[in-house]
Short mmCIF file of C-alpha atoms in Angstrom, two decimals:
data_model
loop_
_atom_site.label_atom_id
_atom_site.label_comp_id
_atom_site.label_asym_id
_atom_site.label_seq_id
_atom_site.Cartn_x
_atom_site.Cartn_y
_atom_site.Cartn_z
CA MET A 1392 45.90 125.89 152.26
CA GLN A 1393 43.99 122.60 152.56
CA THR A 1394 44.29 119.49 150.33
CA SER A 1395 43.31 116.01 151.15
CA GLN A 1396 44.61 114.59 154.38
CA GLY A 1397 46.70 111.56 155.03
CA ARG A 1398 47.80 109.83 158.20
CA GLN A 1399 49.09 111.51 161.23
CA GLY A 1400 52.74 112.48 161.63
CA LYS A 1401 54.57 112.17 164.87
CA VAL A 1402 54.61 115.24 167.23
CA HIS A 1403 57.82 116.63 167.47
CA LYS A 1404 57.64 119.14 170.39
CA LEU A 1405 59.78 122.27 170.16
CA TYR A 1406 60.42 124.13 173.39
CA GLN A 1407 59.88 127.58 174.25
CA LYS A 1408 63.25 128.96 175.65
CA PRO A 1409 65.61 132.17 175.53
CA VAL A 1410 66.99 132.93 172.29
CA ALA A 1411 70.29 134.01 170.84
CA GLU A 1412 70.57 136.73 167.89
CA ALA A 1413 70.71 135.55 164.25
CA SER A 1414 74.09 135.27 162.64
CA PRO A 1415 74.97 137.20 159.58
CA TYR A 1416 74.35 135.96 156.20
CA TRP A 1417 77.44 135.65 153.90
CA SER A 1418 76.48 136.15 150.27
CA SER A 1419 74.52 139.01 149.27
CA LYS A 1420 72.01 139.52 146.12
CA GLN A 1421 70.91 142.53 144.19
CA ALA A 1422 70.59 145.60 146.42
CA VAL A 1423 67.30 147.58 146.33
CA SER A 1424 66.97 151.32 146.76
CA ASP A 1425 66.24 152.71 150.05
CA THR A 1426 63.06 154.65 151.12
CA SER A 1427 64.78 157.99 151.04
CA SER A 1428 63.53 161.32 152.07
CA ALA A 1429 63.34 162.33 148.60
CA GLY A 1430 60.95 159.66 147.59
CA ASN A 1431 58.69 160.37 150.66
CA SER A 1432 58.41 164.12 149.56
CA GLN A 1433 57.17 163.02 146.42
CA VAL A 1434 54.36 161.10 147.81
CA SER A 1435 52.48 164.36 148.94
CA ASN A 1436 52.00 165.02 145.09
CA MET A 1437 49.96 162.04 144.52
CA ALA A 1438 47.49 162.46 141.73
CA ILE A 1439 44.92 159.89 142.93
CA GLN A 1440 44.25 160.89 146.58
CA THR A 1441 41.34 158.35 147.20
CA ILE A 1442 43.99 155.84 146.74
CA SER A 1443 45.71 156.66 150.09
CA LYS A 1444 42.46 155.50 152.01
CA GLN A 1445 42.71 152.25 154.06
CA PHE A 1446 40.94 149.72 152.26
CA PHE A 1447 41.96 146.18 153.07
CA THR A 1448 39.88 146.18 156.58
CA LEU A 1449 38.77 143.14 158.49
CA GLU A 1450 37.18 145.23 161.08
CA SER A 1451 34.70 142.28 162.22
CA PHE A 1452 37.58 140.05 163.11
CA PRO A 1453 39.53 142.06 165.44
CA GLU A 1454 43.05 140.72 166.15
CA SER A 1455 42.39 139.98 169.88
CA ALA A 1456 40.25 136.94 168.38
CA GLU A 1457 42.87 133.98 169.01
CA SER A 1458 42.95 130.57 170.03
CA VAL A 1459 45.24 128.90 172.36
CA MET A 1460 48.91 129.21 171.40
CA TYR A 1461 50.47 126.08 170.18
CA ASP A 1462 54.06 124.99 171.57
CA SER A 1463 55.04 123.06 168.64
CA PRO A 1464 54.89 123.90 165.00
CA SER A 1465 53.65 120.36 164.43
CA ALA A 1466 50.23 122.50 164.24
CA ILE A 1467 50.76 123.02 160.63
CA GLY A 1468 50.04 121.07 157.30
CA SER A 1469 52.60 120.00 154.92
CA THR A 1470 50.55 120.36 151.75
CA SER A 1471 48.39 123.36 150.66
CA THR A 1472 46.34 124.64 147.83
CA ARG A 1473 46.77 128.25 148.33
CA SER A 1474 48.22 130.79 150.85
CA ASN A 1475 46.07 131.18 154.22
CA PHE A 1476 45.76 135.05 154.43
CA SER A 1477 44.52 138.32 152.95
CA PRO A 1478 46.69 140.88 154.87
CA GLN A 1479 46.17 144.36 156.06
CA GLY A 1480 48.48 147.26 156.85
CA SER A 1481 49.39 149.20 160.07
CA ASN A 1482 51.53 151.81 161.39
CA SER A 1483 52.66 150.28 164.93
CA TYR A 1484 56.05 148.69 165.39
CA PHE A 1485 58.17 147.27 168.02
CA SER A 1486 61.69 147.99 166.76
CA ASP A 1487 64.67 145.88 167.34
CA PRO A 1488 67.80 147.67 167.67
CA ASN A 1489 69.88 144.57 167.25
CA LEU A 1490 68.98 143.92 163.69
CA SER A 1491 71.41 145.52 161.39
CA SER A 1492 70.56 147.01 158.23
CA ASP A 1493 73.79 145.70 156.96
CA ILE A 1494 72.48 141.93 157.24
CA THR A 1495 72.73 140.62 153.77
CA TYR A 1496 70.90 137.25 152.40
CA GLY A 1497 72.22 134.44 150.50
CA SER A 1498 73.06 130.62 150.52
CA PRO A 1499 73.68 129.84 154.05
CA VAL A 1500 76.67 127.35 153.81
CA SER A 1501 78.89 126.10 151.18
CA GLY A 1502 81.76 124.85 152.71
CA SER A 1503 83.85 121.80 152.45
CA SER A 1504 82.94 118.28 153.95
CA GLY A 1505 85.13 115.51 155.42
CA VAL A 1506 85.11 113.06 158.20
CA ILE A 1507 86.59 113.43 161.90
CA ASP A 1508 89.71 111.60 162.51
CA ASN A 1509 92.98 111.74 163.96
CA TYR A 1510 91.79 114.41 166.57
CA ASP A 1511 90.83 114.34 170.13
CA LEU A 1512 87.30 112.93 169.55
CA ASN A 1513 86.39 113.00 173.50
CA SER A 1514 87.02 116.68 173.75
CA ILE A 1515 85.15 117.64 170.47
CA ILE A 1516 82.19 115.46 171.69
CA LYS A 1517 82.02 116.74 175.32
CA GLU A 1518 82.23 120.24 173.89
CA LEU A 1519 79.55 120.03 171.40
CA GLU A 1520 77.23 118.20 174.13
CA ILE A 1521 77.74 121.10 176.43
CA ALA A 1522 77.37 123.94 173.89
CA LEU A 1523 74.39 122.60 172.02
CA LEU A 1524 72.51 120.80 174.47
CA GLY A 1525 73.88 122.03 177.99
CA ASN A 1526 75.19 120.06 180.95
CA ASP A 1527 72.27 117.51 181.24
CA SER A 1528 73.47 114.43 182.99
CA ASP A 1529 70.10 112.80 182.49
CA MET A 1530 69.82 113.17 178.63
CA GLU A 1531 71.64 109.89 177.67
CA ASP A 1532 69.16 107.84 179.99
CA THR A 1533 66.09 109.55 178.94
CA GLY A 1534 66.63 108.69 175.23
CA ASP A 1535 65.72 112.05 174.20
CA PHE A 1536 68.82 112.52 172.41
CA CYS A 1537 71.52 110.18 170.97
CA SER A 1538 74.57 110.86 172.84
CA LEU A 1539 77.67 111.75 170.68
CA ASN A 1540 80.27 109.22 171.12
CA SER A 1541 82.79 108.04 168.71
CA GLU A 1542 80.65 104.84 167.70
CA VAL A 1543 78.04 107.20 166.68
CA LEU A 1544 80.24 109.63 164.96
CA ASN A 1545 82.00 106.73 162.94
CA GLU A 1546 78.32 105.40 162.06
CA VAL A 1547 76.86 108.55 160.71
CA GLY A 1548 80.02 110.17 159.55
CA LEU A 1549 79.14 113.79 160.09
CA PRO A 1550 80.07 115.54 156.77
CA VAL A 1551 81.99 118.43 158.80
CA ASN A 1552 85.71 118.74 159.38
CA GLU A 1553 86.99 119.43 162.64
CA THR A 1554 87.24 123.17 162.26
CA ARG A 1555 83.65 123.39 160.98
CA LEU A 1556 82.52 121.30 163.88
CA MET A 1557 84.08 123.53 166.45
CA GLU A 1558 82.74 126.69 164.83
CA MET A 1559 79.40 125.21 164.81
CA VAL A 1560 79.79 124.52 168.58
CA SER A 1561 81.20 127.69 169.51
CA ARG A 1562 78.28 129.84 167.62
CA LYS A 1563 75.53 127.58 168.15
CA ASP A 1564 74.91 128.27 164.46
CA VAL A 1565 71.20 127.24 163.76
CA LYS A 1566 71.50 128.04 160.16
CA GLU A 1567 74.58 125.89 159.56
CA VAL A 1568 73.16 122.90 161.44
CA LEU A 1569 70.04 123.32 159.61
CA PHE A 1570 71.76 123.25 156.14
CA TRP A 1571 73.80 120.26 156.93
CA CYS A 1572 70.66 118.54 158.14
CA ALA A 1573 68.99 119.34 154.85
CA ARG A 1574 72.07 118.13 152.96
CA ALA A 1575 71.83 114.86 154.90
CA VAL A 1576 68.03 114.52 153.97
CA SER A 1577 68.89 115.32 150.32
CA GLU A 1578 71.47 112.53 150.27
CA LYS A 1579 69.20 110.26 152.15
CA ASP A 1580 71.72 109.80 155.02
CA ILE A 1581 69.03 109.03 157.73
CA SER A 1582 71.48 108.40 160.51
CA THR A 1583 73.12 111.75 160.10
CA ALA A 1584 69.75 113.49 159.35
CA GLY A 1585 68.28 112.07 162.48
CA TYR A 1586 71.24 113.13 164.55
CA LEU A 1587 71.13 116.69 163.37
CA MET A 1588 67.36 116.84 163.82
CA ASP A 1589 67.84 115.98 167.45
CA VAL A 1590 70.37 118.64 167.86
CA LEU A 1591 68.06 121.26 166.08
CA GLY A 1592 65.14 120.17 168.26
CA LYS A 1593 67.15 121.34 171.29
CA ILE A 1594 68.15 124.90 169.84
CA VAL A 1595 65.10 126.28 167.91
CA SER A 1596 61.94 127.99 169.30
CA VAL A 1597 58.87 129.25 168.13
CA SER A 1598 59.16 132.31 170.27
CA GLY A 1599 62.84 132.66 169.61
CA SER A 1600 64.92 135.03 167.06
CA PRO A 1601 63.80 135.11 163.64
CA ILE A 1602 66.27 132.11 162.51
CA GLU A 1603 65.13 130.06 165.29
CA ARG A 1604 61.49 130.34 164.53
CA LEU A 1605 62.00 129.75 161.02
CA ALA A 1606 64.26 126.72 161.68
CA ALA A 1607 61.39 125.05 163.81
CA TYR A 1608 59.16 125.25 160.88
CA MET A 1609 61.72 123.91 158.34
CA LEU A 1610 62.64 121.26 160.69
CA GLU A 1611 59.26 120.13 160.76
CA GLY A 1612 59.49 120.14 156.88
CA LEU A 1613 62.48 118.17 156.95
CA ARG A 1614 61.08 115.70 159.24
CA ALA A 1615 57.83 114.99 157.18
CA ARG A 1616 60.20 114.71 154.18
CA LEU A 1617 62.41 112.38 155.80
CA GLU A 1618 59.39 110.12 157.25
CA SER A 1619 57.42 109.83 154.09
CA SER A 1620 56.35 106.36 153.15
CA GLY A 1621 57.34 105.26 149.85
CA HIS A 1622 56.16 108.12 147.45
CA ILE A 1623 53.60 109.54 149.98
CA ILE A 1624 54.50 112.73 151.74
CA TYR A 1625 52.54 113.25 155.02
CA LYS A 1626 49.52 115.15 153.97
CA LYS A 1627 49.19 116.58 157.38
CA LEU A 1628 51.40 116.70 160.46
CA SER A 1629 49.84 116.43 163.73
CA CYS A 1630 47.45 119.23 163.55
CA GLU A 1631 44.49 121.09 165.12
CA ARG A 1632 43.10 123.36 162.34
CA PRO A 1633 41.72 126.84 163.85
CA SER A 1634 38.22 127.91 163.24
CA GLY A 1635 37.44 130.33 160.58
CA LYS A 1636 37.07 133.09 162.92
CA GLU A 1637 40.40 132.40 164.42
CA LEU A 1638 42.28 131.84 161.10
CA LEU A 1639 40.83 135.36 159.82
CA SER A 1640 42.19 136.86 163.06
CA TYR A 1641 45.50 135.38 162.11
CA MET A 1642 45.21 136.84 158.65
CA HIS A 1643 44.57 140.16 160.23
CA ILE A 1644 47.55 140.12 162.35
CA LEU A 1645 50.03 139.57 159.69
CA THR A 1646 48.34 142.48 157.36
CA THR A 1647 48.58 144.64 160.29
CA ILE A 1648 52.54 144.36 160.75
CA CYS A 1649 53.55 143.72 156.99
CA PRO A 1650 52.99 145.56 153.82
CA TYR A 1651 53.29 142.54 151.33
CA TYR A 1652 49.80 142.23 150.74
CA ASN A 1653 48.92 145.94 150.89
CA PHE A 1654 51.48 146.37 148.30
CA ALA A 1655 49.62 144.04 145.99
CA TYR A 1656 46.22 145.30 146.62
CA LEU A 1657 47.37 149.02 146.28
CA SER A 1658 49.35 148.53 143.24
CA SER A 1659 46.71 146.47 141.35
CA ASN A 1660 43.75 149.06 142.47
CA VAL A 1661 45.74 152.04 140.99
CA ILE A 1662 46.72 150.12 137.87
CA ILE A 1663 43.37 149.02 137.25
CA GLN A 1664 41.68 152.66 137.88
CA GLU A 1665 44.24 154.14 135.53
CA ALA A 1666 43.47 151.57 132.82
CA MET A 1667 39.74 152.18 133.23
CA ALA A 1668 39.98 155.82 133.09
CA ASN A 1669 37.64 156.34 130.31
CA GLU A 1670 35.44 153.09 130.58
CA GLY A 1671 31.80 153.15 131.37
CA ARG A 1672 31.43 149.34 131.58
CA ILE A 1673 34.11 147.59 133.80
CA HIS A 1674 34.64 143.84 134.44
CA ILE A 1675 37.21 142.92 137.04
CA ILE A 1676 38.00 139.36 137.18
CA ASP A 1677 39.96 138.45 140.52
CA PHE A 1678 41.56 135.23 140.48
CA GLN A 1679 41.94 135.26 144.40
CA ILE A 1680 39.16 137.35 145.81
CA ALA A 1681 39.68 136.16 149.31
CA MET A 1682 37.74 138.47 151.37
CA GLY A 1683 37.04 140.98 148.57
CA SER A 1684 37.56 144.16 150.44
CA GLN A 1685 40.33 145.43 148.29
CA TRP A 1686 37.52 146.36 145.57
CA MET A 1687 35.47 148.65 148.26
CA SER A 1688 38.21 150.89 147.73
CA LEU A 1689 38.23 150.96 144.27
CA ILE A 1690 34.56 151.15 143.94
CA GLU A 1691 34.85 154.43 146.05
CA SER A 1692 37.37 155.95 143.56
CA LEU A 1693 35.54 155.16 140.65
CA ALA A 1694 32.27 156.49 142.10
CA GLN A 1695 34.11 159.92 142.40
CA ARG A 1696 35.17 160.18 138.72
CA PRO A 1697 34.07 163.22 137.04
CA GLY A 1698 30.68 162.64 135.05
CA ARG A 1699 28.87 159.48 135.53
CA ALA A 1700 30.18 156.62 137.38
CA PRO A 1701 30.77 153.45 135.50
CA TYR A 1702 28.97 150.21 135.85
CA ILE A 1703 31.06 147.62 137.54
CA ARG A 1704 31.19 143.88 137.68
CA VAL A 1705 33.31 141.95 139.65
CA THR A 1706 33.77 138.12 139.18
CA GLY A 1707 35.59 136.44 141.98
CA VAL A 1708 37.51 133.17 141.83
CA ASP A 1709 37.78 131.35 144.93
CA ASP A 1710 38.39 127.81 146.71
CA ASP A 1711 37.01 126.35 149.81
CA ASN A 1712 39.75 127.59 151.87
CA SER A 1713 38.80 131.22 152.07
CA ALA A 1714 35.17 130.29 152.19
CA TYR A 1715 36.28 128.50 155.63
CA ALA A 1716 38.03 131.49 156.66
CA ARG A 1717 35.16 133.89 156.15
CA GLY A 1718 32.66 131.52 157.10
CA GLY A 1719 30.68 131.27 153.92
CA GLY A 1720 30.99 131.23 150.16
CA LEU A 1721 31.24 133.79 147.62
CA GLN A 1722 27.65 135.05 148.01
CA ILE A 1723 29.13 136.82 151.23
CA ILE A 1724 31.46 138.75 149.24
CA GLY A 1725 28.83 139.64 146.75
CA GLU A 1726 26.58 140.96 149.43
CA TRP A 1727 29.46 143.02 150.83
CA LEU A 1728 30.51 144.61 147.62
CA THR A 1729 26.77 145.22 146.49
CA ASN A 1730 26.17 147.01 149.54
CA LYS A 1731 29.27 149.17 149.17
CA ALA A 1732 28.30 150.08 145.60
CA ARG A 1733 24.95 151.09 146.65
CA SER A 1734 25.98 153.39 149.32
CA CYS A 1735 28.42 154.96 146.69
CA GLY A 1736 25.55 155.24 143.93
CA VAL A 1737 27.51 152.91 141.73
CA GLN A 1738 25.64 150.38 139.51
CA PHE A 1739 27.44 146.87 140.53
CA GLU A 1740 26.89 143.37 139.74
CA PHE A 1741 29.14 140.16 141.15
CA HIS A 1742 29.58 137.04 139.66
CA ALA A 1743 30.79 133.96 141.59
CA ALA A 1744 33.17 131.47 140.24
CA ALA A 1745 33.60 129.06 143.25
CA MET A 1746 36.57 126.94 141.98
CA SER A 1747 40.34 126.60 141.74
CA GLY A 1748 42.10 128.50 139.14
CA CYS A 1749 43.21 125.19 137.54
CA GLU A 1750 39.40 124.43 136.97
CA VAL A 1751 38.54 127.97 135.45
CA ASN A 1752 37.73 127.90 131.56
CA ARG A 1753 36.12 130.75 129.58
CA ASP A 1754 32.64 129.67 130.36
CA ASN A 1755 33.16 130.33 134.01
CA LEU A 1756 34.18 134.00 133.67
CA GLY A 1757 30.77 135.36 132.68
CA LEU A 1758 31.94 137.65 129.84
CA ARG A 1759 29.81 139.95 128.28
CA PRO A 1760 30.24 142.21 125.04
CA GLY A 1761 30.98 145.92 125.46
CA GLU A 1762 32.84 145.34 128.79
CA ALA A 1763 36.43 146.51 129.45
CA VAL A 1764 37.97 143.55 131.41
CA ALA A 1765 40.76 143.73 133.91
CA VAL A 1766 42.25 140.58 135.49
CA ASN A 1767 44.07 140.27 138.88
CA PHE A 1768 46.52 137.70 139.63
CA PRO A 1769 47.43 138.35 143.30
CA TYR A 1770 49.75 135.95 144.75
CA ILE A 1771 48.20 132.98 143.01
CA LEU A 1772 49.79 131.96 139.74
CA HIS A 1773 52.69 130.16 141.54
CA HIS A 1774 49.90 127.52 142.84
CA MET A 1775 49.13 126.68 139.31
CA PRO A 1776 51.10 123.70 138.34
CA ASP A 1777 53.06 124.09 135.31
CA GLU A 1778 54.88 121.70 132.55
CA SER A 1779 57.13 120.34 135.31
CA VAL A 1780 54.29 118.91 137.16
CA SER A 1781 51.80 118.08 134.48
CA THR A 1782 51.22 117.82 130.79
CA HIS A 1783 48.03 119.93 131.28
CA ASN A 1784 50.29 123.02 132.45
CA HIS A 1785 47.63 124.84 133.94
CA ARG A 1786 50.17 127.87 134.48
CA ASP A 1787 50.33 128.47 130.85
CA ARG A 1788 47.06 127.48 129.87
CA LEU A 1789 45.56 130.00 132.36
CA LEU A 1790 47.68 132.75 130.95
CA ARG A 1791 46.62 132.02 127.41
CA LEU A 1792 43.02 131.70 128.24
CA VAL A 1793 43.15 135.17 129.73
CA LYS A 1794 44.95 136.56 126.68
CA SER A 1795 42.22 135.20 124.73
CA ILE A 1796 39.47 137.31 126.15
CA GLY A 1797 41.23 140.50 125.20
CA PRO A 1798 41.73 142.16 128.58
CA LYS A 1799 42.74 145.66 128.76
CA VAL A 1800 45.10 145.39 131.76
CA VAL A 1801 46.44 142.33 133.60
CA VAL A 1802 47.97 142.92 137.06
CA LEU A 1803 50.56 140.27 138.23
CA VAL A 1804 51.87 140.21 141.81
CA GLU A 1805 54.03 137.52 143.07
CA GLN A 1806 56.75 136.38 145.59
CA GLU A 1807 60.11 136.97 144.18
CA SER A 1808 61.67 133.50 144.87
CA ASN A 1809 62.66 130.45 142.85
CA THR A 1810 61.26 127.49 144.43
CA ASN A 1811 59.53 126.07 141.32
CA SER A 1812 61.69 123.31 139.38
CA SER A 1813 64.85 123.66 141.59
CA PRO A 1814 66.58 120.62 143.02
CA PHE A 1815 65.66 119.90 146.91
CA LEU A 1816 68.64 121.40 148.42
CA ASN A 1817 68.68 124.37 146.13
CA ARG A 1818 64.96 124.93 146.89
CA PHE A 1819 65.72 124.60 150.76
CA ASN A 1820 68.35 127.20 150.47
CA GLU A 1821 66.12 129.48 148.67
CA THR A 1822 63.35 128.79 150.99
CA LEU A 1823 65.76 129.57 154.05
CA ASP A 1824 67.00 132.68 152.48
CA TYR A 1825 63.58 134.05 151.52
CA TYR A 1826 61.84 133.37 154.74
CA THR A 1827 64.69 134.51 156.75
CA ALA A 1828 63.93 137.91 155.54
CA MET A 1829 60.37 137.66 156.01
CA PHE A 1830 60.42 136.55 159.59
CA GLU A 1831 62.91 139.38 160.28
CA SER A 1832 60.62 141.86 158.99
CA ILE A 1833 57.95 140.23 161.35
CA ASP A 1834 60.31 140.30 164.22
CA VAL A 1835 60.38 144.10 164.33
CA ALA A 1836 56.73 144.64 164.48
CA ARG A 1837 55.73 142.25 167.50
CA PRO A 1838 57.46 140.90 170.62
CA ARG A 1839 58.95 137.29 170.26
CA ASP A 1840 56.73 135.83 172.95
CA ASP A 1841 53.74 137.42 171.31
CA PRO A 1842 51.08 134.41 170.89
CA ARG A 1843 49.26 136.19 168.37
CA ARG A 1844 52.38 136.56 166.42
CA ILE A 1845 53.20 132.86 166.89
CA ASN A 1846 49.72 131.66 166.03
CA ALA A 1847 49.86 134.01 162.91
CA GLU A 1848 53.28 132.53 161.77
CA GLN A 1849 52.19 128.72 162.44
CA HIS A 1850 48.86 129.05 160.66
CA CYS A 1851 49.54 131.52 157.74
CA LEU A 1852 53.21 131.06 156.92
CA ALA A 1853 54.84 127.65 158.27
CA ARG A 1854 52.35 125.49 156.18
CA ASP A 1855 53.60 127.08 152.95
CA ILE A 1856 57.30 126.56 154.18
CA VAL A 1857 56.58 122.93 155.12
CA ASN A 1858 54.91 122.32 151.88
CA MET A 1859 58.08 123.65 149.96
CA ILE A 1860 60.45 121.32 152.05
CA ALA A 1861 58.38 118.17 152.39
CA CYS A 1862 56.35 117.44 149.28
CA GLU A 1863 57.05 116.96 145.75
CA ASP A 1864 55.35 116.45 142.38
CA ALA A 1865 51.83 117.57 142.39
CA GLU A 1866 51.49 117.69 146.29
CA ARG A 1867 54.03 120.61 146.10
CA VAL A 1868 51.71 123.64 145.36
CA GLU A 1869 54.13 126.37 146.58
CA ARG A 1870 56.11 126.96 143.22
CA HIS A 1871 57.34 130.40 142.97
CA GLU A 1872 59.21 131.87 140.06
CA LEU A 1873 61.49 134.97 139.77
CA PHE A 1874 59.90 137.84 137.77
CA GLY A 1875 62.24 137.15 134.86
CA LYS A 1876 60.49 133.84 134.46
CA TRP A 1877 57.07 135.39 134.83
CA LYS A 1878 57.88 137.85 132.19
CA LEU A 1879 58.93 135.28 129.70
CA ARG A 1880 55.55 133.03 130.43
CA LEU A 1881 53.46 136.19 129.76
CA GLN A 1882 55.33 137.17 126.51
CA MET A 1883 54.94 133.48 125.17
CA ALA A 1884 51.24 133.96 125.93
CA GLY A 1885 51.22 137.07 123.87
CA PHE A 1886 51.25 139.90 126.39
CA ASN A 1887 52.97 143.00 126.21
CA GLN A 1888 54.26 144.72 129.25
CA CYS A 1889 53.07 148.32 130.41
CA ALA A 1890 54.96 150.86 131.92
CA LEU A 1891 54.20 151.79 135.41
CA SER A 1892 53.12 155.37 136.19
CA SER A 1893 54.43 157.90 138.63
CA THR A 1894 51.14 158.11 140.25
CA LEU A 1895 51.58 154.36 141.01
CA LYS A 1896 55.16 154.91 142.22
CA ASN A 1897 54.17 157.74 144.47
CA ALA A 1898 51.38 155.59 146.00
CA VAL A 1899 53.28 152.67 146.80
CA TRP A 1900 56.16 154.96 148.50
CA ASN A 1901 53.50 156.65 150.61
CA MET A 1902 52.22 153.21 151.71
CA ILE A 1903 55.87 151.88 152.46
CA SER A 1904 56.98 155.01 154.23
CA LYS A 1905 54.12 153.87 157.09
CA TYR A 1906 56.40 150.82 157.96
CA HIS A 1907 59.84 150.01 159.07
CA THR A 1908 62.66 151.75 157.59
CA ASN A 1909 64.25 148.42 156.42
CA TYR A 1910 61.50 147.87 153.91
CA ARG A 1911 62.79 148.84 150.29
CA ILE A 1912 60.99 149.76 147.10
CA SER A 1913 62.85 149.27 143.72
CA GLU A 1914 62.07 149.60 140.07
CA LEU A 1915 63.34 147.27 137.67
CA ASP A 1916 62.49 146.17 134.03
CA ASP A 1917 59.09 148.09 134.35
CA ALA A 1918 58.08 146.14 137.51
CA LEU A 1919 58.07 147.22 141.07
CA PHE A 1920 59.90 145.25 143.85
CA LEU A 1921 59.22 145.34 147.53
CA GLY A 1922 62.01 143.97 149.69
CA TRP A 1923 63.34 143.71 153.09
CA LYS A 1924 66.69 145.32 153.47
CA ASN A 1925 68.60 143.70 150.44
CA ARG A 1926 66.62 140.76 149.69
CA GLN A 1927 63.72 141.36 147.16
CA LEU A 1928 60.35 139.76 148.23
CA CYS A 1929 57.47 140.87 145.95
CA THR A 1930 56.86 142.06 142.69
CA THR A 1931 54.04 143.79 140.66
CA SER A 1932 53.92 144.25 136.91
CA ALA A 1933 50.93 145.22 134.44
CA TRP A 1934 50.34 143.60 130.99
CA ARG A 1935 48.08 143.97 128.14
#
């Protein structure tokens, strides 16, 4: 997730401290089906046994490889060109009994606003200071925090009435304070935003509860947005980029505790294997090949087909960020896959396209007559700018290009979120809702004070979050859309959606059953959705 770098931002240190439980969420979205025992019983009847093998390995980069833990989420960049990780699955968890499966997700706050007046301000002020910040007699003298006196309140005009203020005080409600801070930033109310940022700086922590950790990174995004100079958003907050080996170890940590990318890799492998069942020459075009280990399992499976194994060619599209993580260019992927194919007795060829998806044209794909083409879009199309960013509209251009080459199947895997063209405050609420679920799913798998988890969140998730909040126009590259919008785009490009097989559904159920029981799989409109509790997070679908 690297782009050009700009001037350095101020370091805003967040403290490690004891944490409180996250508060419930008030409005629910569409519930998804539970992983029932009936679903698990079907798994044993999988038709393709080879798919159940573990195939997203990063053995050469053990999770013990790590760098010094950062105390502040300022060790993240506010812009990116792509996601930073290529995850891997695992079966080990630390369960948190305090996380209820009844928690729902939705917009955090929608209450009324007003001005504090005709009330005992002194008592409110004192209670707010003590509840949120503690009884710190040195606070006002140090200048670390703007003391709440009536002059300040009158100046900033906090957009909360007395009742709302008292509720925030009694609950220490991180989510609500975060919302009002974002609202102040949206309205360019610098005084209120600055005050609320100081409040948040005292109650968030990168080693706290899920909402406190997420708020720490969202606070950095708000700061970067507020501290912009003219139309230039900070390209990079104060940051120390980890080494490629360290970054890869952080990727590995996330892949061992979350199923999000295993969901993508497994579903695309099954879909492509089924579509190519009778093909002798197969060409797979992967628009985000990353480490390429996904295709090792597919090579193994295709090698076991009855009769002669097919000839396989893989075109890998990639940019500099993955090259940095793996310590070299696409030739490394080519060597790994070639050696794997040789060991399986499969004829294989690798074609490298070292460029961003925005730069790809037909000549870069190395097309040959007589090959059955499969195209894989794993969490990558949302990085392509659309019509709201540029008249070039690379998002739709790329879909039309793929349609023009006549692929036998196209697999689309994307995050189920709406952050592309939404106004800032709506986008902020959607980001808060989406990543609250994701951070909760990480929380049950790793202790809160685990430095490996903290580093993984900082370097593989936080930078996406900051980019969505701090940046606009071409600098904002994290632009997710809901499945309904992707479906419309694909249909406009000339694609027809394919029904998903029972083999695929059983394989995904089998994979997800190895993770925490709060993960959900549902099927809607010929697409599979992966979610946490009742929040849908990822979707996979097949097209031709």
